[in-house]
Short mmCIF file of C-alpha atoms and ligand atoms in Angstrom, two decimals:
data_model
loop_
_atom_site.label_atom_id
_atom_site.label_comp_id
_atom_site.label_asym_id
_atom_site.label_seq_id
_atom_site.Cartn_x
_atom_site.Cartn_y
_atom_site.Cartn_z
CA MET A 126 125.09 121.48 108.15
CA GLN A 127 123.37 119.05 105.81
CA SER A 128 122.11 120.49 102.59
CA ILE A 129 118.37 120.57 101.92
CA PRO A 130 117.34 119.22 98.49
CA TYR A 131 114.49 120.76 96.48
CA GLY A 132 112.60 117.48 96.50
CA ARG A 133 112.94 113.94 97.75
CA GLN A 134 111.01 110.72 98.13
CA HIS A 135 109.53 109.35 101.33
CA ILE A 136 110.05 105.59 101.79
CA ASN A 137 108.73 103.84 104.91
CA GLN A 138 108.88 100.27 106.18
CA ALA A 139 105.59 99.36 104.47
CA ASP A 140 107.10 100.41 101.11
CA ILE A 141 110.19 98.30 101.75
CA ASP A 142 108.13 95.29 102.82
CA ALA A 143 105.93 95.58 99.72
CA VAL A 144 108.94 95.50 97.40
CA VAL A 145 110.65 92.65 99.28
CA GLN A 146 107.44 90.63 99.08
CA VAL A 147 107.52 90.91 95.29
CA LEU A 148 111.14 89.75 95.24
CA GLN A 149 110.07 86.62 97.12
CA SER A 150 107.11 85.97 94.82
CA ASP A 151 106.80 84.26 91.43
CA TYR A 152 106.47 87.41 89.36
CA LEU A 153 109.00 90.21 88.98
CA THR A 154 107.15 91.45 85.92
CA GLN A 155 103.69 90.93 84.39
CA GLY A 156 102.14 89.71 87.66
CA PRO A 157 99.31 91.01 89.82
CA ALA A 158 100.92 94.21 91.21
CA VAL A 159 100.74 96.29 88.00
CA PRO A 160 96.98 95.76 87.46
CA LYS A 161 96.43 96.44 91.16
CA PHE A 162 98.31 99.74 90.94
CA GLU A 163 96.40 100.65 87.78
CA ARG A 164 93.05 99.90 89.45
CA LEU A 165 94.00 102.06 92.47
CA LEU A 166 94.84 105.03 90.24
CA ALA A 167 91.74 104.57 88.09
CA ASP A 168 89.52 104.44 91.19
CA TYR A 169 91.28 107.41 92.77
CA CYS A 170 90.80 109.55 89.66
CA GLY A 171 87.42 108.14 88.64
CA THR A 172 88.82 107.13 85.25
CA ALA A 173 87.88 104.01 83.27
CA HIS A 174 91.45 102.97 82.38
CA ALA A 175 95.00 103.35 83.71
CA LEU A 176 98.03 102.01 81.82
CA ALA A 177 101.21 101.83 83.90
CA VAL A 178 104.53 102.17 82.08
CA ASN A 179 108.22 102.60 82.89
CA SER A 180 108.18 106.44 82.84
CA ALA A 181 105.95 109.40 82.14
CA THR A 182 108.06 110.00 79.05
CA SER A 183 106.98 106.57 77.74
CA ALA A 184 103.38 107.36 78.68
CA LEU A 185 103.53 110.59 76.67
CA HIS A 186 105.00 108.70 73.71
CA ILE A 187 102.32 105.99 73.60
CA ALA A 188 99.63 108.61 74.24
CA CYS A 189 100.76 110.52 71.13
CA LEU A 190 100.92 107.32 69.08
CA ALA A 191 97.47 106.22 70.26
CA LEU A 192 96.15 109.56 69.00
CA ASP A 193 97.77 108.85 65.62
CA LEU A 194 100.27 111.67 65.82
CA GLY A 195 102.79 111.27 63.02
CA PRO A 196 104.75 112.94 60.22
CA GLY A 197 103.02 116.04 58.89
CA ASP A 198 101.25 116.67 62.21
CA TRP A 199 101.90 119.34 64.82
CA LEU A 200 102.08 118.96 68.59
CA TRP A 201 101.91 122.10 70.71
CA THR A 202 102.87 122.39 74.36
CA SER A 203 103.86 124.98 76.92
CA THR A 204 107.47 126.13 76.69
CA VAL A 205 107.79 126.20 80.50
CA THR A 206 108.03 122.45 81.00
CA PHE A 207 110.40 119.52 81.10
CA VAL A 208 111.67 118.60 77.63
CA ALA A 209 109.69 115.32 77.61
CA SER A 210 106.39 117.18 77.02
CA ALA A 211 107.76 118.27 73.64
CA ASN A 212 110.08 115.37 72.76
CA CYS A 213 107.14 112.94 72.61
CA GLY A 214 105.94 114.74 69.48
CA LEU A 215 109.34 114.40 67.82
CA TYR A 216 109.48 110.68 68.66
CA CYS A 217 106.40 110.28 66.45
CA GLY A 218 107.91 112.23 63.57
CA ALA A 219 105.58 115.18 64.17
CA GLN A 220 106.69 118.81 64.42
CA VAL A 221 106.60 120.67 67.72
CA ASP A 222 105.62 124.25 68.48
CA PHE A 223 105.13 126.08 71.75
CA VAL A 224 102.61 128.32 73.46
CA ASP A 225 103.52 131.12 75.88
CA VAL A 226 102.51 130.97 79.54
CA ASP A 227 100.07 132.83 81.75
CA SER A 228 101.72 135.53 83.88
CA ARG A 229 100.11 134.36 87.12
CA THR A 230 100.08 130.54 86.95
CA TYR A 231 103.00 130.03 84.51
CA ASN A 232 100.78 127.43 82.83
CA LEU A 233 99.96 127.32 79.12
CA CYS A 234 98.04 130.55 78.49
CA PRO A 235 94.59 129.98 76.92
CA VAL A 236 94.57 133.48 75.42
CA ALA A 237 97.94 132.93 73.75
CA LEU A 238 96.69 129.52 72.61
CA GLU A 239 93.58 130.98 70.99
CA ARG A 240 95.58 133.66 69.20
CA LYS A 241 98.03 131.08 67.91
CA LEU A 242 95.18 128.80 66.76
CA GLU A 243 93.56 131.63 64.78
CA GLN A 244 96.82 132.23 62.99
CA ALA A 245 97.51 128.52 62.46
CA GLU A 246 94.06 128.09 60.93
CA ARG A 247 94.81 130.80 58.39
CA GLU A 248 98.11 129.08 57.56
CA GLY A 249 96.61 125.56 57.51
CA LYS A 250 98.93 124.45 60.32
CA LEU A 251 96.55 123.55 63.13
CA PRO A 252 97.91 121.15 65.76
CA LYS A 253 96.67 117.58 66.03
CA VAL A 254 97.62 117.31 69.70
CA VAL A 255 98.00 119.94 72.45
CA VAL A 256 99.79 119.01 75.68
CA PRO A 257 98.85 121.32 78.57
CA VAL A 258 101.30 120.87 81.47
CA HIS A 259 100.04 121.30 85.02
CA LEU A 260 103.13 123.14 86.23
CA THR A 261 103.94 122.63 89.92
CA GLY A 262 100.77 120.49 90.15
CA GLN A 263 98.29 123.31 89.50
CA ALA A 264 95.86 122.39 86.73
CA CYS A 265 95.73 124.46 83.54
CA ASP A 266 92.52 126.20 82.51
CA MET A 267 91.24 122.91 81.08
CA ARG A 268 87.67 123.98 80.37
CA VAL A 269 88.83 126.71 78.00
CA ILE A 270 91.53 124.52 76.42
CA HIS A 271 88.96 121.74 75.91
CA ALA A 272 86.49 124.17 74.30
CA LEU A 273 89.24 125.33 71.92
CA GLY A 274 89.96 121.67 71.16
CA GLN A 275 86.32 121.19 70.15
CA ARG A 276 86.43 124.28 67.94
CA TYR A 277 89.77 123.65 66.24
CA GLY A 278 89.72 119.85 66.26
CA PHE A 279 92.80 119.00 68.29
CA ARG A 280 93.17 116.23 70.85
CA ILE A 281 94.45 116.83 74.40
CA ILE A 282 97.05 115.02 76.52
CA GLU A 283 97.40 116.49 80.01
CA ASP A 284 100.99 116.26 81.22
CA ALA A 285 100.15 115.96 84.91
CA SER A 286 103.61 114.69 85.87
CA HIS A 287 103.47 117.16 88.79
CA GLY A 288 99.82 116.73 89.56
CA VAL A 289 98.80 113.39 91.07
CA GLY A 290 96.67 114.05 94.15
CA GLY A 291 95.64 117.50 92.90
CA ARG A 292 92.15 118.55 91.83
CA TYR A 293 90.52 120.69 89.18
CA ARG A 294 86.98 121.99 89.65
CA ASP A 295 86.23 119.40 92.36
CA ARG A 296 87.45 116.39 90.42
CA PRO A 297 90.84 114.70 90.67
CA ILE A 298 93.45 115.61 88.10
CA GLY A 299 93.50 112.50 85.92
CA ALA A 300 89.71 112.29 85.60
CA CYS A 301 90.16 113.23 81.90
CA GLU A 302 86.94 115.22 81.90
CA TYR A 303 88.54 117.77 79.56
CA SER A 304 91.12 115.64 77.79
CA ASP A 305 91.70 112.37 75.94
CA ILE A 306 94.58 111.16 78.11
CA THR A 307 96.30 112.31 81.31
CA VAL A 308 99.84 111.30 82.22
CA PHE A 309 101.43 111.11 85.70
CA SER A 310 105.10 110.61 86.61
CA PHE A 311 106.40 108.62 89.56
CA HIS A 312 110.02 109.74 89.42
CA PRO A 313 111.39 110.06 93.00
CA VAL A 314 111.12 113.86 93.15
CA LYS A 315 107.44 113.74 92.17
CA ILE A 316 104.57 113.35 94.65
CA ILE A 317 104.56 109.55 94.94
CA THR A 318 107.25 107.33 93.48
CA THR A 319 107.85 103.96 91.83
CA ALA A 320 111.58 104.84 91.35
CA GLU A 321 111.03 105.29 87.62
CA GLY A 322 107.50 105.03 86.35
CA GLY A 323 104.52 106.69 84.77
CA ILE A 324 100.90 106.06 83.89
CA ALA A 325 98.41 107.06 81.22
CA MET A 326 94.79 107.60 82.32
CA THR A 327 91.89 107.60 79.86
CA ASN A 328 88.13 107.08 79.65
CA ASN A 329 88.35 105.98 76.02
CA ASP A 330 88.29 102.18 75.54
CA GLY A 331 89.93 102.33 72.11
CA LEU A 332 92.80 104.54 73.29
CA ALA A 333 93.36 102.26 76.31
CA GLU A 334 93.52 99.23 74.05
CA ARG A 335 96.01 100.87 71.72
CA MET A 336 98.22 102.06 74.56
CA ALA A 337 98.19 98.56 76.11
CA LEU A 338 99.48 97.16 72.81
CA LEU A 339 102.02 99.95 72.31
CA ARG A 340 103.62 99.42 75.71
CA SER A 341 104.32 95.74 74.98
CA HIS A 342 105.59 95.25 71.41
CA GLY A 343 102.16 95.53 69.76
CA ILE A 344 101.59 91.90 70.73
CA THR A 345 98.22 90.44 71.63
CA ARG A 346 97.23 87.00 72.98
CA ASP A 347 93.54 87.78 72.70
CA PRO A 348 92.08 85.76 69.77
CA ALA A 349 89.36 88.39 69.38
CA LYS A 350 91.99 91.01 68.48
CA MET A 351 94.02 88.80 66.14
CA THR A 352 93.91 89.52 62.44
CA HIS A 353 94.58 85.83 61.55
CA GLU A 354 93.25 82.53 62.93
CA PRO A 355 95.39 81.40 65.92
CA ASP A 356 97.53 78.29 65.32
CA GLY A 357 97.21 77.01 68.90
CA GLY A 358 97.53 77.71 72.59
CA TRP A 359 101.11 79.04 72.29
CA TYR A 360 100.06 81.59 69.73
CA TYR A 361 100.45 85.37 69.88
CA GLN A 362 100.30 87.96 67.15
CA GLN A 363 102.09 91.24 66.65
CA ILE A 364 99.44 93.48 65.13
CA MET A 365 101.24 96.84 65.36
CA LEU A 366 104.70 98.22 66.13
CA GLY A 367 105.08 98.59 69.89
CA TYR A 368 107.81 98.97 72.49
CA ASN A 369 108.83 97.46 75.81
CA TYR A 370 107.62 100.21 78.13
CA ARG A 371 106.29 97.88 80.84
CA MET A 372 106.42 98.74 84.54
CA THR A 373 107.91 96.00 86.78
CA GLU A 374 106.10 94.35 89.68
CA LEU A 375 108.66 95.86 92.09
CA GLN A 376 107.80 99.35 90.90
CA ALA A 377 104.06 98.74 90.98
CA ALA A 378 104.20 97.26 94.50
CA LEU A 379 106.04 100.37 95.67
CA GLY A 380 103.39 102.49 93.94
CA VAL A 381 100.54 100.58 95.59
CA SER A 382 102.13 101.15 98.98
CA GLN A 383 102.78 104.85 98.27
CA MET A 384 99.14 105.38 97.23
CA ASP A 385 98.19 104.85 100.89
CA ARG A 386 99.92 108.13 101.71
CA LEU A 387 99.13 110.19 98.60
CA ASP A 388 96.52 112.43 100.25
CA GLU A 389 98.71 112.82 103.31
CA PHE A 390 101.69 113.85 101.15
CA VAL A 391 99.67 116.45 99.27
CA SER A 392 98.06 117.95 102.37
CA ARG A 393 101.47 118.15 104.06
CA ARG A 394 102.75 120.02 100.99
CA HIS A 395 99.85 122.45 101.37
CA VAL A 396 100.73 123.08 105.02
CA LEU A 397 104.32 123.80 104.00
CA ALA A 398 103.20 126.06 101.13
CA ARG A 399 100.96 128.14 103.40
CA ARG A 400 103.84 128.41 105.84
CA TYR A 401 106.20 129.59 103.07
CA ASP A 402 103.55 132.10 101.94
CA ALA A 403 103.44 133.59 105.45
CA LEU A 404 107.19 133.55 106.04
CA LEU A 405 107.89 135.20 102.69
CA ALA A 406 105.23 137.90 102.99
CA ASN A 407 107.74 140.74 103.33
CA CYS A 408 110.43 139.35 101.04
CA ALA A 409 111.23 140.63 97.57
CA VAL A 410 109.71 137.55 95.96
CA THR A 411 106.33 136.75 94.40
CA VAL A 412 104.86 133.63 95.97
CA PRO A 413 102.82 131.14 93.88
CA TRP A 414 99.30 132.22 92.99
CA GLN A 415 96.59 129.55 93.16
CA HIS A 416 93.63 129.69 90.78
CA PRO A 417 90.38 129.20 92.75
CA ASP A 418 89.39 126.28 90.46
CA THR A 419 92.46 124.30 91.47
CA TYR A 420 93.83 122.31 94.38
CA SER A 421 97.47 121.84 93.43
CA GLY A 422 99.46 118.64 93.87
CA LEU A 423 102.20 121.09 94.88
CA HIS A 424 105.09 119.16 93.42
CA LEU A 425 107.01 122.45 93.37
CA TYR A 426 106.99 125.74 95.23
CA VAL A 427 108.27 128.37 92.80
CA VAL A 428 108.98 131.96 93.83
CA ARG A 429 109.83 134.79 91.48
CA VAL A 430 112.55 137.20 92.56
CA GLN A 431 111.43 140.84 92.36
CA LEU A 432 114.56 142.10 90.66
CA ASP A 433 113.47 145.74 90.73
CA LYS A 434 113.45 145.63 94.54
CA ILE A 435 116.92 144.16 95.14
CA ARG A 436 120.49 144.91 94.19
CA ARG A 437 121.38 141.31 93.33
CA THR A 438 120.91 139.35 90.15
CA HIS A 439 118.72 136.26 89.89
CA ARG A 440 121.83 134.19 89.37
CA GLN A 441 123.54 135.64 92.46
CA VAL A 442 120.52 134.78 94.61
CA PHE A 443 120.39 131.25 93.18
CA ASP A 444 124.14 130.60 93.54
CA GLU A 445 124.29 131.97 97.08
CA MET A 446 121.48 129.67 98.16
CA ARG A 447 123.21 126.68 96.60
CA GLU A 448 126.50 127.66 98.29
CA LYS A 449 124.74 127.82 101.63
CA GLY A 450 123.34 124.31 101.29
CA ILE A 451 119.86 124.99 99.98
CA GLY A 452 119.24 122.78 96.95
CA VAL A 453 117.20 125.28 95.00
CA ASN A 454 116.42 124.53 91.37
CA LEU A 455 114.90 126.18 88.31
CA HIS A 456 111.85 124.64 86.65
CA TYR A 457 112.30 125.15 83.77
CA ILE A 458 114.61 126.54 81.14
CA PRO A 459 112.03 127.30 78.40
CA VAL A 460 112.22 124.34 76.02
CA HIS A 461 112.39 126.52 72.90
CA LEU A 462 115.71 127.94 74.20
CA GLN A 463 117.33 124.49 74.50
CA PRO A 464 120.07 124.15 71.86
CA TYR A 465 118.28 121.19 70.27
CA TYR A 466 115.10 123.21 69.77
CA ALA A 467 116.92 126.45 68.95
CA SER A 468 118.50 124.55 66.06
CA MET A 469 114.98 124.16 64.63
CA GLY A 470 114.65 127.93 64.44
CA PHE A 471 113.20 128.92 67.81
CA GLN A 472 114.87 131.92 69.38
CA ALA A 473 114.93 134.30 72.33
CA GLY A 474 111.95 136.63 72.14
CA ASP A 475 109.54 134.03 70.75
CA PHE A 476 107.72 133.53 74.08
CA PRO A 477 108.31 136.64 76.21
CA GLU A 478 106.24 135.70 79.27
CA ALA A 479 108.04 132.35 79.59
CA GLU A 480 111.41 134.01 79.12
CA ARG A 481 110.62 136.62 81.79
CA TYR A 482 109.61 133.82 84.14
CA TYR A 483 112.94 132.09 83.47
CA THR A 484 114.88 135.20 84.54
CA GLU A 485 113.13 135.30 87.95
CA ALA A 486 112.02 131.82 89.02
CA ILE A 487 113.53 129.74 91.82
CA SER A 488 112.09 126.45 93.14
CA LEU A 489 112.43 126.26 96.92
CA PRO A 490 112.66 122.90 98.72
CA MET A 491 109.23 121.23 98.86
CA TYR A 492 108.57 117.64 99.92
CA ALA A 493 106.42 115.90 102.49
CA THR A 494 109.21 115.26 105.01
CA LEU A 495 110.62 118.80 104.90
CA GLN A 496 110.77 119.94 108.54
CA GLU A 497 109.61 123.37 109.69
CA SER A 498 113.08 124.11 111.10
CA GLU A 499 114.55 123.34 107.67
CA GLN A 500 111.95 125.55 106.05
CA ASP A 501 112.95 128.39 108.42
CA ARG A 502 116.55 127.92 107.32
CA VAL A 503 115.52 128.09 103.65
CA VAL A 504 113.71 131.38 104.28
CA ASP A 505 116.64 132.85 106.28
CA VAL A 506 119.10 131.98 103.55
CA LEU A 507 116.76 133.37 100.88
CA ARG A 508 116.43 136.67 102.79
CA GLU A 509 120.22 136.98 103.06
CA ALA A 510 120.66 136.11 99.40
CA LEU A 511 118.11 138.76 98.41
CA GLY A 512 119.97 141.27 100.61
CA ASN A 513 116.82 142.35 102.45
C1 PLP B 847 109.14 114.53 85.30
C2 PLP B 847 108.41 115.05 84.13
C3 PLP B 847 108.23 114.32 82.95
C4 PLP B 847 108.91 113.01 82.70
O1 PLP B 847 108.70 112.10 83.70
P1 PLP B 847 109.54 110.74 83.71
O2 PLP B 847 108.70 109.84 84.55
O3 PLP B 847 110.84 111.09 84.38
O4 PLP B 847 109.72 110.27 82.33
C5 PLP B 847 107.46 114.85 81.94
N1 PLP B 847 106.89 116.05 82.07
C6 PLP B 847 107.05 116.81 83.16
C7 PLP B 847 106.37 118.13 83.25
C8 PLP B 847 107.84 116.34 84.22
O5 PLP B 847 108.03 117.11 85.29
#
């Protein structure tokens, strides 16, 4: 029997045609597809600006730089995330610290955040940037995090790598109502794909301008932005240190085509999630809890094994599922426990809720083309692996 992965892309003929059309056109990069993709995302989210780049990791990096994060500053993020949410701070020479997660959503816990801010204020170590991560596609408690940002003076980058197509309090994730910048990822396991790719959304004109420069060497051809008189029509000026983080036309064309099916993908994921919820009702697992303010993008469907109800270990359940062809995964190993971060002094016990989550979590297969018969097989194998 074929194994079932935890996530996979959906590519149709329209996607293929869109990419082939770019290959036959004049522009493989810096043509019309990237701005078109950006406009689609900005319109979808109701945001003023969208800056497409070659990955969400790059988007996080230029977002931090645009907010002037640098040496001597602190960036805080959730410890239950992909390493990129933290690494972006280190790229800028800032220091990184973590916040524990909420026991029901596994998102950055606003209560833990507030407690940590009170202490940091006393020690004069308040963060400049906080990166809430919308784990599985469910938005964090952004209103509270935003209010804390106002009180303690930090800026906010939403890492919504899992969240495109989701909503928070009746507005699309990416609207940036409670943040400076929101970042999406278009890696193939995410909700829509551009192969590799990411985007930074913002309503702030200045931040958009800085990010546009940062993604392309810090070079401008706009005489209005030049610091010196232009020499002639060939002239460009580098006015800051930037990178080459540009998205290609091939990627953007794929993204434009995928946007047609974004809502369909997300609603299909919701159908599958409700079906999992029902099928797992009598299993020794805790199914995902959805906060009433949120409509998740549902990138992931994470269950927590109820270890007190079974005679197997978490690892046994996980390994048995893998052996039987179910491509389960674990999102994520808490970042502070990664050897690279542990070498900075973080240790087991620092973030107990996140560490407890790590000992119980399993991501079940979740993607738009997952068939109900495959889902039944996942549940059967899970039941056997749990021994109940
Ligand atoms: C996938 C992911 C990223 C990085 O995305 P890339 O596009 O692969 O760089 C960052 N943060 C989170 C939470 C992710 O899941």
